[in-house]
PDB file of C-alpha atoms in Angstrom:
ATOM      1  CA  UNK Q   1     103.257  93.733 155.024  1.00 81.00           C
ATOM      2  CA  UNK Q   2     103.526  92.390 151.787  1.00 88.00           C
ATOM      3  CA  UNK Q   3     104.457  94.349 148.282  1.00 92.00           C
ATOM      4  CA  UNK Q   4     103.263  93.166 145.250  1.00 95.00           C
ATOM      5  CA  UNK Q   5     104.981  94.444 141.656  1.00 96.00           C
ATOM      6  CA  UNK Q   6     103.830  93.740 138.593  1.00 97.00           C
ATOM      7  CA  UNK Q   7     105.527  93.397 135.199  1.00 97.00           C
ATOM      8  CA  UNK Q   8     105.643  91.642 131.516  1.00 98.00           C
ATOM      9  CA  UNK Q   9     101.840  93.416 130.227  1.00 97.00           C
ATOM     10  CA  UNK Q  10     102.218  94.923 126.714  1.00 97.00           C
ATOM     11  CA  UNK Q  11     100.726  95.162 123.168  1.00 98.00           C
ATOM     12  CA  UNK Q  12     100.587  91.801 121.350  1.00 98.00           C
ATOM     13  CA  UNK Q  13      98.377  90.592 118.322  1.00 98.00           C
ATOM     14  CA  UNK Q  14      95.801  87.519 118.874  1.00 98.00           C
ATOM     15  CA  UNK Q  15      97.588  84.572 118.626  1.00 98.00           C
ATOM     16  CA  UNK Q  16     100.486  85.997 120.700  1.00 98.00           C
ATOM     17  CA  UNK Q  17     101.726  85.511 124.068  1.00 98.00           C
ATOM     18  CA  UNK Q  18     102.960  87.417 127.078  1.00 98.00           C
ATOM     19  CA  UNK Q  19     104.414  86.260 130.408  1.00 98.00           C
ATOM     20  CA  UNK Q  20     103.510  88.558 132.662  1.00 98.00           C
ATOM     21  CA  UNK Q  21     105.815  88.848 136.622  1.00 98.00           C
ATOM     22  CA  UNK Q  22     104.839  89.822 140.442  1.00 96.00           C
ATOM     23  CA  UNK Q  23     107.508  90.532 142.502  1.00 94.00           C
ATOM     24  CA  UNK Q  24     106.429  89.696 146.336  1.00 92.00           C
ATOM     25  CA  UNK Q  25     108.454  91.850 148.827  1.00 88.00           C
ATOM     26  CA  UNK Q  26     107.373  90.688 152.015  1.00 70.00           C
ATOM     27  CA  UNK Q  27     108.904  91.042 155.752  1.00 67.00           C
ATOM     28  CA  UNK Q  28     107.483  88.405 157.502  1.00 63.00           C
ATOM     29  CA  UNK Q  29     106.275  86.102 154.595  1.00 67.00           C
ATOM     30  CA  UNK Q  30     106.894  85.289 151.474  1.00 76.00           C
ATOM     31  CA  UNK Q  31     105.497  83.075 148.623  1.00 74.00           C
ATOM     32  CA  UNK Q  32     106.219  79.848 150.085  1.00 77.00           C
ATOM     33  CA  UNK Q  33     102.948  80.650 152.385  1.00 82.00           C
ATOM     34  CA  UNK Q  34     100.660  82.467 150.437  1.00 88.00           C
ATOM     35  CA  UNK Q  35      98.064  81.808 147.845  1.00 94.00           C
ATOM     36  CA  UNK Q  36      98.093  84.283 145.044  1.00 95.00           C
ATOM     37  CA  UNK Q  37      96.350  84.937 142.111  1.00 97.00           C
ATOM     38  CA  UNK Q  38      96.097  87.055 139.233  1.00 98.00           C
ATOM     39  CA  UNK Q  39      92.918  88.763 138.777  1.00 98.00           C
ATOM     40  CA  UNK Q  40      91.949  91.631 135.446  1.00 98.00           C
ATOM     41  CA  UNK Q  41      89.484  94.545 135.031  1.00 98.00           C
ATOM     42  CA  UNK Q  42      88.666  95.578 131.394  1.00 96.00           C
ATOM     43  CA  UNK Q  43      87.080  98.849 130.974  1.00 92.00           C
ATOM     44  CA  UNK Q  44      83.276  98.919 132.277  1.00 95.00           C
ATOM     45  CA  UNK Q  45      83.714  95.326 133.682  1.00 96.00           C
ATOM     46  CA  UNK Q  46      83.998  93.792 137.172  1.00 97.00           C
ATOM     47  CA  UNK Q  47      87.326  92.543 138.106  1.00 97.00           C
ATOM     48  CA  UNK Q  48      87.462  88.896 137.409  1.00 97.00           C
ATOM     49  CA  UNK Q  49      89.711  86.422 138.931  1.00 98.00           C
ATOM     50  CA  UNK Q  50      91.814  84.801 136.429  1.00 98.00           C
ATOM     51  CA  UNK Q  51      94.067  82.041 137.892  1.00 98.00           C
ATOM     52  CA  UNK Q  52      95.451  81.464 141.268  1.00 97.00           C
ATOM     53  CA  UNK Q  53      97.731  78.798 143.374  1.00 96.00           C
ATOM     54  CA  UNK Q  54      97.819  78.178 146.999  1.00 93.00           C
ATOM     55  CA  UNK Q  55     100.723  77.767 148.912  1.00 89.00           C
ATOM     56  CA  UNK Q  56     101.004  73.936 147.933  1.00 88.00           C
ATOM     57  CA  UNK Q  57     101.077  74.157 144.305  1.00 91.00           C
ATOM     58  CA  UNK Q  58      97.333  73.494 143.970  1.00 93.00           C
ATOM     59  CA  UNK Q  59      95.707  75.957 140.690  1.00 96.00           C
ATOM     60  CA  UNK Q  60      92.953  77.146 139.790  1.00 97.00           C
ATOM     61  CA  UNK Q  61      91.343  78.871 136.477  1.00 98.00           C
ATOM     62  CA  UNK Q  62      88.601  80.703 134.943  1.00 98.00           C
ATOM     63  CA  UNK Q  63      87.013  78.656 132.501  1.00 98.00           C
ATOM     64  CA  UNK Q  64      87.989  81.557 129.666  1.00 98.00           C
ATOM     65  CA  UNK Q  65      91.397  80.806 129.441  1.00 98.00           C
ATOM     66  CA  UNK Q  66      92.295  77.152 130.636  1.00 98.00           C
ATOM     67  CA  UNK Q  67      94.731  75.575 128.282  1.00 98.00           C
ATOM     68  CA  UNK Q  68      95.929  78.896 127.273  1.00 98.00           C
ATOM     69  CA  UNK Q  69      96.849  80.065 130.564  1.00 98.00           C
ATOM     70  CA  UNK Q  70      99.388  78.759 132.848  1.00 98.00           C
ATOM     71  CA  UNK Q  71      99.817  79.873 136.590  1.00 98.00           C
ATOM     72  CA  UNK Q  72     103.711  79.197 138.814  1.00 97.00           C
ATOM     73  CA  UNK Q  73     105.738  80.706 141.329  1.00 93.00           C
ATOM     74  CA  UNK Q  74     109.523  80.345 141.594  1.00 92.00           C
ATOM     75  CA  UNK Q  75     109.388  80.034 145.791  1.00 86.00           C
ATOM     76  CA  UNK Q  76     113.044  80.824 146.137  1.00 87.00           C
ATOM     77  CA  UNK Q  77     112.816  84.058 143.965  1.00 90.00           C
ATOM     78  CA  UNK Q  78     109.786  85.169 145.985  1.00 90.00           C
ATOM     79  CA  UNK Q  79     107.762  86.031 142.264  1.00 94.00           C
ATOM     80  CA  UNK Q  80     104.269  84.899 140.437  1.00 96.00           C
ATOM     81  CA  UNK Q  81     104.438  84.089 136.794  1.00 98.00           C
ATOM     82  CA  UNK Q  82     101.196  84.176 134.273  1.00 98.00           C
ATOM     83  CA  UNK Q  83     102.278  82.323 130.816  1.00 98.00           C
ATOM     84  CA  UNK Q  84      99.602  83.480 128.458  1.00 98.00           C
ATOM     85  CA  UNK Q  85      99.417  82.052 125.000  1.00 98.00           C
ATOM     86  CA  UNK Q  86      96.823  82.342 122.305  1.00 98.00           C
ATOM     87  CA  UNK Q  87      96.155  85.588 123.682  1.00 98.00           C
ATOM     88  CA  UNK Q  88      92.525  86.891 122.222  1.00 98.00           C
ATOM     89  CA  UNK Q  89      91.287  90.224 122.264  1.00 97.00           C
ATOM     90  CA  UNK Q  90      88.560  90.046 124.562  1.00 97.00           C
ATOM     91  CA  UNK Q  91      91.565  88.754 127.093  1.00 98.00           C
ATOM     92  CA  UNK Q  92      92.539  92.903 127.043  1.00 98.00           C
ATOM     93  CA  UNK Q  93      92.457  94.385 130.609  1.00 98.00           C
ATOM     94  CA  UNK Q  94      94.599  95.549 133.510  1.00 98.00           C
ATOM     95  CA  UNK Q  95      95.955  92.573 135.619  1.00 98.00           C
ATOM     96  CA  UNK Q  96      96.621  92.601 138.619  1.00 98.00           C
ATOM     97  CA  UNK Q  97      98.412  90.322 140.965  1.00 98.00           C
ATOM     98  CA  UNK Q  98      97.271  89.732 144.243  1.00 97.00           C
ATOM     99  CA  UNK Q  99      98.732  87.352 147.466  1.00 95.00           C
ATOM    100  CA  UNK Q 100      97.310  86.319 150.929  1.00 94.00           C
ATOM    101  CA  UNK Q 101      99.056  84.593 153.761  1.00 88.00           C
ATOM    102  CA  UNK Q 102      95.486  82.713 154.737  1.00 85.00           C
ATOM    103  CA  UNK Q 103      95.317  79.049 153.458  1.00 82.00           C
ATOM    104  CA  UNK Q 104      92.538  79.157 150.695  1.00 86.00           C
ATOM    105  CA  UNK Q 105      91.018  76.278 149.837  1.00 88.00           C
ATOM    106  CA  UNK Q 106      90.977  75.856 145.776  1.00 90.00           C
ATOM    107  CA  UNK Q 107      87.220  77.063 145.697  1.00 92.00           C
ATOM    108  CA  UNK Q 108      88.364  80.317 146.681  1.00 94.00           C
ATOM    109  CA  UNK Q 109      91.310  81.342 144.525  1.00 96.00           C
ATOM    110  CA  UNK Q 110      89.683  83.371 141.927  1.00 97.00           C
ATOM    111  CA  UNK Q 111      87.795  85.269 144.625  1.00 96.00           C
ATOM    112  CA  UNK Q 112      89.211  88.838 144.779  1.00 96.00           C
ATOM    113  CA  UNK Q 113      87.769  89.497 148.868  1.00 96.00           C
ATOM    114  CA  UNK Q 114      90.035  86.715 149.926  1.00 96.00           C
ATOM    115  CA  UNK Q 115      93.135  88.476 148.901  1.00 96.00           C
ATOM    116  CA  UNK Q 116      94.582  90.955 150.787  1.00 93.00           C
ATOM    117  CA  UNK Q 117      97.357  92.474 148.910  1.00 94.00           C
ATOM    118  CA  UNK Q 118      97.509  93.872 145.575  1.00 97.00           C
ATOM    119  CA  UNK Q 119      99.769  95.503 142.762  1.00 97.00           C
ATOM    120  CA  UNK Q 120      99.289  98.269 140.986  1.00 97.00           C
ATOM    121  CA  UNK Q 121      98.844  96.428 137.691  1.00 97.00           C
ATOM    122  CA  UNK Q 122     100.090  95.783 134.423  1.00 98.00           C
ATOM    123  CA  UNK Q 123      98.263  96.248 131.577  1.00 98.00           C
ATOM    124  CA  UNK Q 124      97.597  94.210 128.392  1.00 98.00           C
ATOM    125  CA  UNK Q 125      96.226  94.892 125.007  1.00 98.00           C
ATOM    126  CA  UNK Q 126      95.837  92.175 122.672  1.00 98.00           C
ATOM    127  CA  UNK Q 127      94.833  93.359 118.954  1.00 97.00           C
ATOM    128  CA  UNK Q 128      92.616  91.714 116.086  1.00 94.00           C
TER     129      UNK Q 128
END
């Protein structure tokens, strides 16, 4: 069982940046041996997979935010980080972390059925 717990959304203006957090609590694994990925839902739209990493450091991204966007994990402190900068306001959505202890191959990071655990989700708003 794995417990994901996110942190770091807020209200920023375009141009700004937020870093946003996901706390794994897991039992049996942690994030030395799972892929995770950060996925968002905007009101009225499908969730969309953002960034993810597998378990050896290997990233992926959606073409929206590439060079704006940076995806880590700090292995020892068992969390997921999501550096955003230039943040725009169609970027505006709830995010939501997610982690798997299956070995995804870097075609299937940003796909949300491959995940299974998820946060609750931290929401940003990025202004005009």
């Amino acid at each position: 069982q794995v417990q994901l717990v996110e942190s770091g959304g807020g209200s920023v203006q375009a141009g700004g940046s937020l870093r946003l957090s996901c706390a794994a609590s897991a039992y049996t694994y942690s994030t030395y041996s799972m892929a995770m990925g950060w996925f968002r839902q905007a009101p009225g739209k499908e969730r969309e997979g953002v960034a993810g990493i597998d378990s050896d450091g290997t990233t992926r991204y959606v073409d929206s935010v590439k060079g704006r966007f940076t995806i880590s994990k700090d292995n020892p402190k068992n969390t997921l980080y999501l550096q955003m900068n230039s943040l725009k306001p169609e970027d505006t959505a709830m995010y939501y972390c997610a982690a798997t202890n299956r070995v995804l191959g870097w075609w299937l990071l940003l796909r949300d059925h491959e995940y299974n655990y998820w946060g609750q989700g931290t929401q940003v708003t990025v202004s005009s």
